[in-house]
Amino acid sequence: REAYNAGLIAVRSRYWGTAFATDQQDSKEATSPFHRRASANFVAGDVILVMAQTDTSYPSSHFLLVTRLGSLPRPTSFYDLVPLLLFVPALVLTSLDVVSMVQISVTLSTLFIMGGWIKATEIRTIVDWQLLILIGAALGIAQAMSKSGLAAGVSRAILSSGLPNWLTPSLLYLIVMVTTELVTNNAAAA
């Protein structure tokens, strides 16, 4: 209690079983730490359940594993659902090509920051920039393959190969498999 400012709720020991803080027993010879007059000595393998503040740190020299059970998020309110209610129509509008994805992304980002759902200082840690760069580069490669005529040339070559209709998908699969070894999946799909 003094070292960690925590209250002991339950103990599971290899030697004397489980004991809870609410157990009542008057015997002075009880073996659980709740009934001892002095502090308990724990051994490797004992499990303790304590109630403490969430910002308390437990050194690994004293504890092998610490699991925070009480750090549950606060209950969901309507205000917490607003980002979802904004995101779904934005996704539909983007899917229908009514508004471009860039415009929707910038608009939603601005609304989320202004609404307090995302802090501007946390954006660098929230967004996976490497993944965004990879997808952007893949879409650029896909567009380059399409505009240069490479994609059309490959499709013409597959159709003019003279293979039977049942074998043509196998050739297409082989070409895509070799292409994905050289470029990303998004570029190969285009």
mmCIF file of N, CA and C in Angstrom, residues 9-11 16-26 32 34-35:
data_model
loop_
_atom_site.group_PDB
_atom_site.id
_atom_site.type_symbol
_atom_site.label_atom_id
_atom_site.label_comp_id
_atom_site.label_asym_id
_atom_site.label_seq_id
_atom_site.Cartn_x
_atom_site.Cartn_y
_atom_site.Cartn_z
ATOM 1 N N ILE A 9 -7.087 -6.331 -3.553
ATOM 2 C CA ILE A 9 -8.467 -6.819 -3.647
ATOM 3 C C ILE A 9 -8.522 -8.335 -3.512
ATOM 4 N N ALA A 10 -7.671 -9.045 -4.238
ATOM 5 C CA ALA A 10 -7.688 -10.505 -4.198
ATOM 6 C C ALA A 10 -6.288 -11.036 -4.465
ATOM 7 N N VAL A 11 -6.056 -12.260 -3.982
ATOM 8 C CA VAL A 11 -4.769 -12.912 -4.175
ATOM 9 C C VAL A 11 -5.026 -14.351 -4.581
ATOM 10 N N TRP A 16 -1.845 -21.453 -1.047
ATOM 11 C CA TRP A 16 -3.037 -21.397 -0.229
ATOM 12 C C TRP A 16 -4.300 -21.019 -0.974
ATOM 13 N N GLY A 17 -4.284 -21.053 -2.295
ATOM 14 C CA GLY A 17 -5.500 -20.836 -3.072
ATOM 15 C C GLY A 17 -5.851 -19.372 -3.238
ATOM 16 N N THR A 18 -7.147 -19.096 -3.344
ATOM 17 C CA THR A 18 -7.632 -17.743 -3.601
ATOM 18 C C THR A 18 -8.204 -17.137 -2.326
ATOM 19 N N ALA A 19 -7.919 -15.872 -2.122
ATOM 20 C CA ALA A 19 -8.482 -15.144 -0.980
ATOM 21 C C ALA A 19 -8.939 -13.779 -1.456
ATOM 22 N N PHE A 20 -10.057 -13.315 -0.923
ATOM 23 C CA PHE A 20 -10.606 -12.011 -1.277
ATOM 24 C C PHE A 20 -10.590 -11.103 -0.061
ATOM 25 N N ALA A 21 -10.543 -9.816 -0.304
ATOM 26 C CA ALA A 21 -10.496 -8.847 0.790
ATOM 27 C C ALA A 21 -11.766 -8.869 1.618
ATOM 28 N N THR A 22 -12.875 -9.337 1.045
ATOM 29 C CA THR A 22 -14.152 -9.346 1.770
ATOM 30 C C THR A 22 -14.343 -10.602 2.593
ATOM 31 N N ASP A 23 -13.433 -11.588 2.484
ATOM 32 C CA ASP A 23 -13.558 -12.812 3.280
ATOM 33 C C ASP A 23 -13.467 -12.468 4.764
ATOM 34 N N GLN A 24 -14.317 -13.068 5.560
ATOM 35 C CA GLN A 24 -14.308 -12.845 7.003
ATOM 36 C C GLN A 24 -13.930 -14.146 7.689
ATOM 37 N N GLN A 25 -12.873 -14.078 8.482
ATOM 38 C CA GLN A 25 -12.445 -15.249 9.232
ATOM 39 C C GLN A 25 -11.725 -14.740 10.475
ATOM 40 N N ASP A 26 -12.083 -15.256 11.621
ATOM 41 C CA ASP A 26 -11.506 -14.769 12.867
ATOM 42 C C ASP A 26 -10.273 -15.538 13.295
ATOM 43 N N SER A 32 -3.963 -16.823 4.476
ATOM 44 C CA SER A 32 -4.014 -15.833 3.408
ATOM 45 C C SER A 32 -3.513 -14.489 3.930
ATOM 46 N N PHE A 34 -4.772 -11.616 3.787
ATOM 47 C CA PHE A 34 -5.803 -10.732 4.322
ATOM 48 C C PHE A 34 -6.011 -10.970 5.812
ATOM 49 N N HIS A 35 -5.633 -12.142 6.268
ATOM 50 C CA HIS A 35 -5.881 -12.482 7.656
ATOM 51 C C HIS A 35 -4.606 -12.436 8.493
#
